[in-house]
PDB file of C-alpha atoms and ligand atoms in Angstrom:
ATOM      1  CA  MET A   1      40.067-124.547 147.097  1.00  0.00           C
ATOM      2  CA  THR A   2      36.801-126.170 146.145  1.00  0.00           C
ATOM      3  CA  PRO A   3      34.122-123.626 145.222  1.00  0.00           C
ATOM      4  CA  PRO A   4      30.916-123.947 147.221  1.00  0.00           C
ATOM      5  CA  SER A   5      28.425-126.092 145.354  1.00  0.00           C
ATOM      6  CA  ALA A   6      25.165-124.539 144.202  1.00  0.00           C
ATOM      7  CA  PRO A   7      22.044-125.633 146.081  1.00  0.00           C
ATOM      8  CA  PRO A   8      20.009-128.286 144.230  1.00  0.00           C
ATOM      9  CA  ILE A   9      17.417-126.903 141.818  1.00  0.00           C
ATOM     10  CA  THR A  10      14.691-128.406 143.986  1.00  0.00           C
ATOM     11  CA  SER A  11      15.801-126.532 147.118  1.00  0.00           C
ATOM     12  CA  GLY A  12      13.026-124.419 148.623  1.00  0.00           C
ATOM     13  CA  LYS A  13      10.230-126.303 146.876  1.00  0.00           C
ATOM     14  CA  VAL A  14       7.248-127.512 148.883  1.00  0.00           C
ATOM     15  CA  VAL A  15       5.906-131.061 148.598  1.00  0.00           C
ATOM     16  CA  VAL A  16       2.774-132.319 150.328  1.00  0.00           C
ATOM     17  CA  LEU A  17       2.742-136.057 151.004  1.00  0.00           C
ATOM     18  CA  ASP A  18      -0.656-137.581 151.684  1.00  0.00           C
ATOM     19  CA  PRO A  19      -0.492-141.080 153.199  1.00  0.00           C
ATOM     20  CA  GLY A  20      -3.851-142.692 152.484  1.00  0.00           C
ATOM     21  CA  HIS A  21      -6.335-143.522 155.285  1.00  0.00           C
ATOM     22  CA  ASN A  22      -5.359-143.625 158.998  1.00  0.00           C
ATOM     23  CA  GLY A  23      -4.984-146.182 161.775  1.00  0.00           C
ATOM     24  CA  GLY A  24      -7.956-144.928 163.785  1.00  0.00           C
ATOM     25  CA  ASN A  25     -10.444-144.845 160.908  1.00  0.00           C
ATOM     26  CA  ALA A  26     -11.845-148.353 161.379  1.00  0.00           C
ATOM     27  CA  SER A  27     -12.819-147.702 164.999  1.00  0.00           C
ATOM     28  CA  HIS A  28     -14.494-144.351 164.213  1.00  0.00           C
ATOM     29  CA  PRO A  29     -17.135-145.172 161.558  1.00  0.00           C
ATOM     30  CA  ALA A  30     -19.384-142.193 162.329  1.00  0.00           C
ATOM     31  CA  GLU A  31     -16.550-139.720 161.844  1.00  0.00           C
ATOM     32  CA  ILE A  32     -15.169-141.245 158.672  1.00  0.00           C
ATOM     33  CA  ASN A  33     -18.557-141.916 157.065  1.00  0.00           C
ATOM     34  CA  ARG A  34     -19.659-138.286 157.439  1.00  0.00           C
ATOM     35  CA  LYS A  35     -20.229-136.868 153.939  1.00  0.00           C
ATOM     36  CA  VAL A  36     -17.905-134.090 152.776  1.00  0.00           C
ATOM     37  CA  PRO A  37     -17.558-132.148 149.502  1.00  0.00           C
ATOM     38  CA  ALA A  38     -15.617-134.160 146.922  1.00  0.00           C
ATOM     39  CA  GLY A  39     -15.679-131.776 143.941  1.00  0.00           C
ATOM     40  CA  ARG A  40     -17.794-131.788 140.769  1.00  0.00           C
ATOM     41  CA  GLY A  41     -20.880-131.273 142.965  1.00  0.00           C
ATOM     42  CA  GLN A  42     -20.414-134.643 144.646  1.00  0.00           C
ATOM     43  CA  THR A  43     -20.123-135.630 148.272  1.00  0.00           C
ATOM     44  CA  LYS A  44     -18.171-138.585 149.600  1.00  0.00           C
ATOM     45  CA  PRO A  45     -17.422-140.169 152.971  1.00  0.00           C
ATOM     46  CA  CYS A  46     -14.845-138.149 154.919  1.00  0.00           C
ATOM     47  CA  ASN A  47     -12.356-141.002 154.622  1.00  0.00           C
ATOM     48  CA  THR A  48     -12.251-144.801 154.376  1.00  0.00           C
ATOM     49  CA  THR A  49     -10.468-147.598 156.192  1.00  0.00           C
ATOM     50  CA  GLY A  50      -8.443-148.739 153.175  1.00  0.00           C
ATOM     51  CA  THR A  51      -7.488-152.293 152.330  1.00  0.00           C
ATOM     52  CA  ALA A  52      -4.964-154.839 153.645  1.00  0.00           C
ATOM     53  CA  THR A  53      -2.927-157.826 152.543  1.00  0.00           C
ATOM     54  CA  ASN A  54      -4.488-161.254 152.969  1.00  0.00           C
ATOM     55  CA  ALA A  55      -2.253-161.632 156.039  1.00  0.00           C
ATOM     56  CA  GLY A  56      -3.693-158.449 157.538  1.00  0.00           C
ATOM     57  CA  TYR A  57      -0.966-155.868 156.933  1.00  0.00           C
ATOM     58  CA  PRO A  58      -3.054-152.694 156.570  1.00  0.00           C
ATOM     59  CA  GLU A  59      -2.860-150.132 153.801  1.00  0.00           C
ATOM     60  CA  HIS A  60      -2.736-147.206 156.269  1.00  0.00           C
ATOM     61  CA  GLU A  61       0.424-148.632 157.819  1.00  0.00           C
ATOM     62  CA  PHE A  62       2.013-149.130 154.386  1.00  0.00           C
ATOM     63  CA  THR A  63       1.167-145.630 153.174  1.00  0.00           C
ATOM     64  CA  TRP A  64       2.359-144.046 156.425  1.00  0.00           C
ATOM     65  CA  ASP A  65       5.722-145.813 156.292  1.00  0.00           C
ATOM     66  CA  VAL A  66       6.316-145.154 152.586  1.00  0.00           C
ATOM     67  CA  ALA A  67       5.406-141.470 152.999  1.00  0.00           C
ATOM     68  CA  GLN A  68       7.888-141.090 155.856  1.00  0.00           C
ATOM     69  CA  ARG A  69      10.607-142.651 153.718  1.00  0.00           C
ATOM     70  CA  VAL A  70       9.772-140.401 150.750  1.00  0.00           C
ATOM     71  CA  GLY A  71       9.757-137.364 153.025  1.00  0.00           C
ATOM     72  CA  LYS A  72      13.178-138.178 154.469  1.00  0.00           C
ATOM     73  CA  ALA A  73      14.654-138.443 150.979  1.00  0.00           C
ATOM     74  CA  LEU A  74      13.097-135.145 149.857  1.00  0.00           C
ATOM     75  CA  ALA A  75      14.071-133.258 153.021  1.00  0.00           C
ATOM     76  CA  GLY A  76      17.647-134.295 152.350  1.00  0.00           C
ATOM     77  CA  LYS A  77      17.447-132.349 149.083  1.00  0.00           C
ATOM     78  CA  GLY A  78      16.314-129.125 150.742  1.00  0.00           C
ATOM     79  CA  ILE A  79      12.657-129.676 149.899  1.00  0.00           C
ATOM     80  CA  ARG A  80      10.074-128.650 152.526  1.00  0.00           C
ATOM     81  CA  VAL A  81       7.804-131.602 153.195  1.00  0.00           C
ATOM     82  CA  VAL A  82       4.299-131.252 154.639  1.00  0.00           C
ATOM     83  CA  TYR A  83       2.274-134.322 155.626  1.00  0.00           C
ATOM     84  CA  THR A  84      -1.516-134.479 155.653  1.00  0.00           C
ATOM     85  CA  ARG A  85      -1.414-136.514 158.862  1.00  0.00           C
ATOM     86  CA  GLN A  86       1.103-136.589 161.699  1.00  0.00           C
ATOM     87  CA  ASN A  87       0.812-140.193 162.890  1.00  0.00           C
ATOM     88  CA  ASP A  88      -0.771-143.541 162.009  1.00  0.00           C
ATOM     89  CA  SER A  89      -3.143-143.737 164.946  1.00  0.00           C
ATOM     90  CA  GLY A  90      -5.554-140.877 164.285  1.00  0.00           C
ATOM     91  CA  VAL A  91      -8.818-140.462 162.368  1.00  0.00           C
ATOM     92  CA  GLY A  92      -8.927-138.918 158.890  1.00  0.00           C
ATOM     93  CA  PRO A  93      -8.365-136.166 157.963  1.00  0.00           C
ATOM     94  CA  CYS A  94     -11.267-136.019 155.520  1.00  0.00           C
ATOM     95  CA  VAL A  95     -10.468-135.951 151.798  1.00  0.00           C
ATOM     96  CA  ASP A  96     -11.482-132.300 151.475  1.00  0.00           C
ATOM     97  CA  ARG A  97      -9.161-131.352 154.330  1.00  0.00           C
ATOM     98  CA  ARG A  98      -6.328-133.343 152.766  1.00  0.00           C
ATOM     99  CA  ALA A  99      -6.727-131.343 149.567  1.00  0.00           C
ATOM    100  CA  ALA A 100      -6.874-128.086 151.532  1.00  0.00           C
ATOM    101  CA  ILE A 101      -3.556-128.876 153.215  1.00  0.00           C
ATOM    102  CA  GLY A 102      -1.880-129.047 149.806  1.00  0.00           C
ATOM    103  CA  ASN A 103      -3.601-125.884 148.646  1.00  0.00           C
ATOM    104  CA  GLU A 104      -2.764-123.916 151.795  1.00  0.00           C
ATOM    105  CA  ALA A 105       0.875-125.022 151.643  1.00  0.00           C
ATOM    106  CA  ASP A 106       1.043-123.705 148.078  1.00  0.00           C
ATOM    107  CA  ALA A 107       2.591-127.085 147.253  1.00  0.00           C
ATOM    108  CA  ASP A 108       4.710-127.462 144.139  1.00  0.00           C
ATOM    109  CA  ALA A 109       3.578-131.090 144.080  1.00  0.00           C
ATOM    110  CA  VAL A 110       1.039-133.141 146.034  1.00  0.00           C
ATOM    111  CA  VAL A 111       1.404-136.910 146.055  1.00  0.00           C
ATOM    112  CA  SER A 112      -1.169-139.179 147.689  1.00  0.00           C
ATOM    113  CA  ILE A 113       0.122-142.654 148.469  1.00  0.00           C
ATOM    114  CA  HIS A 114      -2.196-145.660 148.461  1.00  0.00           C
ATOM    115  CA  ALA A 115      -2.295-149.371 147.688  1.00  0.00           C
ATOM    116  CA  ASP A 116      -5.156-151.208 146.082  1.00  0.00           C
ATOM    117  CA  GLY A 117      -7.120-154.289 147.141  1.00  0.00           C
ATOM    118  CA  SER A 118      -8.418-156.010 144.019  1.00  0.00           C
ATOM    119  CA  THR A 119      -9.499-159.618 144.370  1.00  0.00           C
ATOM    120  CA  ALA A 120      -9.590-160.150 140.593  1.00  0.00           C
ATOM    121  CA  ALA A 121      -7.439-163.122 139.638  1.00  0.00           C
ATOM    122  CA  GLY A 122      -3.889-162.077 138.748  1.00  0.00           C
ATOM    123  CA  ALA A 123      -4.548-158.364 139.241  1.00  0.00           C
ATOM    124  CA  ASN A 124      -1.233-156.616 139.913  1.00  0.00           C
ATOM    125  CA  GLY A 125       0.858-153.534 139.214  1.00  0.00           C
ATOM    126  CA  PHE A 126       0.799-149.845 140.067  1.00  0.00           C
ATOM    127  CA  HIS A 127      -1.137-146.977 138.524  1.00  0.00           C
ATOM    128  CA  VAL A 128      -1.101-143.210 138.935  1.00  0.00           C
ATOM    129  CA  ALA A 129      -4.422-141.341 139.036  1.00  0.00           C
ATOM    130  CA  TYR A 130      -4.949-137.702 138.106  1.00  0.00           C
ATOM    131  CA  SER A 131      -8.043-135.497 137.954  1.00  0.00           C
ATOM    132  CA  SER A 132      -9.769-135.505 134.571  1.00  0.00           C
ATOM    133  CA  PRO A 133     -11.342-133.543 133.041  1.00  0.00           C
ATOM    134  CA  PRO A 134      -9.256-130.884 134.820  1.00  0.00           C
ATOM    135  CA  LEU A 135     -11.141-128.380 136.994  1.00  0.00           C
ATOM    136  CA  ASN A 136      -8.349-125.785 137.078  1.00  0.00           C
ATOM    137  CA  ALA A 137      -4.988-125.033 135.470  1.00  0.00           C
ATOM    138  CA  ALA A 138      -2.978-127.064 137.997  1.00  0.00           C
ATOM    139  CA  GLN A 139      -5.062-130.154 137.211  1.00  0.00           C
ATOM    140  CA  GLY A 140      -4.201-129.780 133.537  1.00  0.00           C
ATOM    141  CA  GLU A 141      -0.668-130.020 132.193  1.00  0.00           C
ATOM    142  CA  PRO A 142       1.160-129.897 135.585  1.00  0.00           C
ATOM    143  CA  SER A 143      -0.787-132.775 137.117  1.00  0.00           C
ATOM    144  CA  THR A 144      -0.700-134.947 134.010  1.00  0.00           C
ATOM    145  CA  ARG A 145       3.052-134.327 133.685  1.00  0.00           C
ATOM    146  CA  LEU A 146       3.547-135.227 137.359  1.00  0.00           C
ATOM    147  CA  ALA A 147       1.557-138.420 136.753  1.00  0.00           C
ATOM    148  CA  GLN A 148       3.684-139.315 133.745  1.00  0.00           C
ATOM    149  CA  VAL A 149       6.961-138.667 135.592  1.00  0.00           C
ATOM    150  CA  VAL A 150       5.842-140.806 138.545  1.00  0.00           C
ATOM    151  CA  ARG A 151       4.741-143.563 136.149  1.00  0.00           C
ATOM    152  CA  ASP A 152       8.005-143.450 134.214  1.00  0.00           C
ATOM    153  CA  THR A 153      10.174-143.403 137.328  1.00  0.00           C
ATOM    154  CA  LEU A 154       8.350-146.285 139.030  1.00  0.00           C
ATOM    155  CA  ARG A 155       8.677-148.291 135.849  1.00  0.00           C
ATOM    156  CA  THR A 156      12.400-147.521 135.644  1.00  0.00           C
ATOM    157  CA  GLY A 157      12.639-148.575 139.297  1.00  0.00           C
ATOM    158  CA  GLY A 158      11.461-152.048 138.379  1.00  0.00           C
ATOM    159  CA  PHE A 159       7.740-151.767 139.115  1.00  0.00           C
ATOM    160  CA  SER A 160       5.235-152.991 136.547  1.00  0.00           C
ATOM    161  CA  THR A 161       2.173-151.037 135.500  1.00  0.00           C
ATOM    162  CA  SER A 162      -1.291-152.232 136.426  1.00  0.00           C
ATOM    163  CA  ASN A 163      -2.788-155.022 134.333  1.00  0.00           C
ATOM    164  CA  TYR A 164      -6.329-154.376 135.604  1.00  0.00           C
ATOM    165  CA  ILE A 165      -6.990-150.628 135.878  1.00  0.00           C
ATOM    166  CA  GLY A 166      -6.157-147.555 133.801  1.00  0.00           C
ATOM    167  CA  GLY A 167      -3.934-147.682 130.759  1.00  0.00           C
ATOM    168  CA  ASN A 168      -0.153-147.829 130.633  1.00  0.00           C
ATOM    169  CA  GLY A 169       0.067-147.073 134.372  1.00  0.00           C
ATOM    170  CA  LEU A 170      -2.116-143.951 134.215  1.00  0.00           C
ATOM    171  CA  SER A 171      -5.742-143.492 135.249  1.00  0.00           C
ATOM    172  CA  ALA A 172      -7.843-140.393 134.472  1.00  0.00           C
ATOM    173  CA  ARG A 173     -10.353-139.990 137.310  1.00  0.00           C
ATOM    174  CA  SER A 174     -13.262-137.642 137.959  1.00  0.00           C
ATOM    175  CA  ASP A 175     -14.365-139.227 141.255  1.00  0.00           C
ATOM    176  CA  LEU A 176     -11.436-138.742 143.634  1.00  0.00           C
ATOM    177  CA  GLY A 177     -12.219-135.920 146.058  1.00  0.00           C
ATOM    178  CA  GLY A 178      -8.643-135.172 147.044  1.00  0.00           C
ATOM    179  CA  LEU A 179      -7.661-134.672 143.406  1.00  0.00           C
ATOM    180  CA  ASN A 180     -10.854-132.841 142.414  1.00  0.00           C
ATOM    181  CA  LEU A 181     -10.401-130.287 145.180  1.00  0.00           C
ATOM    182  CA  SER A 182      -6.698-129.672 144.591  1.00  0.00           C
ATOM    183  CA  THR A 183      -5.549-126.372 143.113  1.00  0.00           C
ATOM    184  CA  ARG A 184      -1.945-127.600 143.040  1.00  0.00           C
ATOM    185  CA  PRO A 185      -0.303-130.245 140.804  1.00  0.00           C
ATOM    186  CA  ALA A 186      -1.562-133.474 142.363  1.00  0.00           C
ATOM    187  CA  VAL A 187      -1.583-137.216 141.735  1.00  0.00           C
ATOM    188  CA  LEU A 188      -2.588-140.350 143.624  1.00  0.00           C
ATOM    189  CA  VAL A 189      -0.273-143.359 143.394  1.00  0.00           C
ATOM    190  CA  GLU A 190      -1.772-146.806 143.869  1.00  0.00           C
ATOM    191  CA  CYS A 191       1.528-148.584 144.508  1.00  0.00           C
ATOM    192  CA  GLY A 192       0.228-152.047 143.752  1.00  0.00           C
ATOM    193  CA  ASN A 193      -2.345-154.634 144.726  1.00  0.00           C
ATOM    194  CA  MET A 194      -2.129-155.724 148.374  1.00  0.00           C
ATOM    195  CA  ARG A 195      -4.166-158.842 147.509  1.00  0.00           C
ATOM    196  CA  ASN A 196      -1.517-160.020 145.057  1.00  0.00           C
ATOM    197  CA  ALA A 197       0.945-162.360 146.806  1.00  0.00           C
ATOM    198  CA  ALA A 198       4.108-160.988 145.205  1.00  0.00           C
ATOM    199  CA  GLU A 199       3.178-157.348 145.743  1.00  0.00           C
ATOM    200  CA  ALA A 200       2.002-158.056 149.281  1.00  0.00           C
ATOM    201  CA  ALA A 201       5.386-159.569 150.058  1.00  0.00           C
ATOM    202  CA  ARG A 202       7.161-156.505 148.705  1.00  0.00           C
ATOM    203  CA  MET A 203       4.901-154.077 150.585  1.00  0.00           C
ATOM    204  CA  THR A 204       5.238-156.010 153.844  1.00  0.00           C
ATOM    205  CA  SER A 205       9.038-155.813 153.828  1.00  0.00           C
ATOM    206  CA  ALA A 206      10.929-152.677 154.863  1.00  0.00           C
ATOM    207  CA  GLU A 207      13.250-153.207 151.902  1.00  0.00           C
ATOM    208  CA  GLY A 208      10.300-153.272 149.528  1.00  0.00           C
ATOM    209  CA  ARG A 209       8.783-150.130 151.032  1.00  0.00           C
ATOM    210  CA  GLN A 210      12.125-148.381 150.643  1.00  0.00           C
ATOM    211  CA  GLN A 211      12.123-149.352 146.942  1.00  0.00           C
ATOM    212  CA  TYR A 212       8.690-147.766 146.491  1.00  0.00           C
ATOM    213  CA  ALA A 213       9.770-144.700 148.442  1.00  0.00           C
ATOM    214  CA  SER A 214      13.046-144.240 146.563  1.00  0.00           C
ATOM    215  CA  ALA A 215      11.240-144.367 143.237  1.00  0.00           C
ATOM    216  CA  ILE A 216       8.500-141.948 144.339  1.00  0.00           C
ATOM    217  CA  ALA A 217      11.047-139.511 145.787  1.00  0.00           C
ATOM    218  CA  ALA A 218      13.142-139.657 142.613  1.00  0.00           C
ATOM    219  CA  ALA A 219      10.010-138.981 140.569  1.00  0.00           C
ATOM    220  CA  ILE A 220       9.068-135.941 142.641  1.00  0.00           C
ATOM    221  CA  GLU A 221      12.605-134.556 142.369  1.00  0.00           C
ATOM    222  CA  ALA A 222      12.591-135.093 138.603  1.00  0.00           C
ATOM    223  CA  TYR A 223       9.234-133.337 138.290  1.00  0.00           C
ATOM    224  CA  LEU A 224      10.336-130.374 140.423  1.00  0.00           C
ATOM    225  CA  ALA A 225      13.542-130.014 138.427  1.00  0.00           C
ATOM    226  CA  SER A 226      11.743-130.105 135.059  1.00  0.00           C
TER     227      SER A 226
HETATM  228 ZN1   ZN B   1      -6.314-146.304 149.632  1.00  0.00          ZN
END
């Protein structure tokens, strides 16, 4: 008789996935330009439209699809997944609300998924942003460790670190509202540069998005198990 296997160490953990932007943002400028608290005494627009590939494949669609794929992988490991938005056709939510969703869920990890749009020649690669200087305990060691694990796992998955922002795939940021307002371990992954031809091709293909998602899911599992 085979003994019943123990549940995975990550079972029962809560992960909040935050797909950047939203499909309805561009057509609702008044709503998304409304200023909201962004931490450190700053205010910022509620949300932004995000970027796109040169061929017009939008960031919000990329982040939505990758987040769904990450969520499926995590749910299969017994992890409870909460999304900051429920479709790709709505408006917002605002960055302060996105942070609140992670806080209210008591998330063990919060991962925001984005892609960049740099027009600098040759700019490519991913980077992982975290709040710095930290505003609470969760933004200290837990968030920087989460950032390092995501960086390491993406690199192992065959993705190269950014050659134009941050250092060694990491970026300490004081200006990102969603990270500033988080009281849970939180990072923001810029998966790559949508204006770079090779990265745009990868992001536009379902196979490429699955590669991003598999690496991000593996990173979250590794972080939760550590
Ligand atoms: Zn973005």
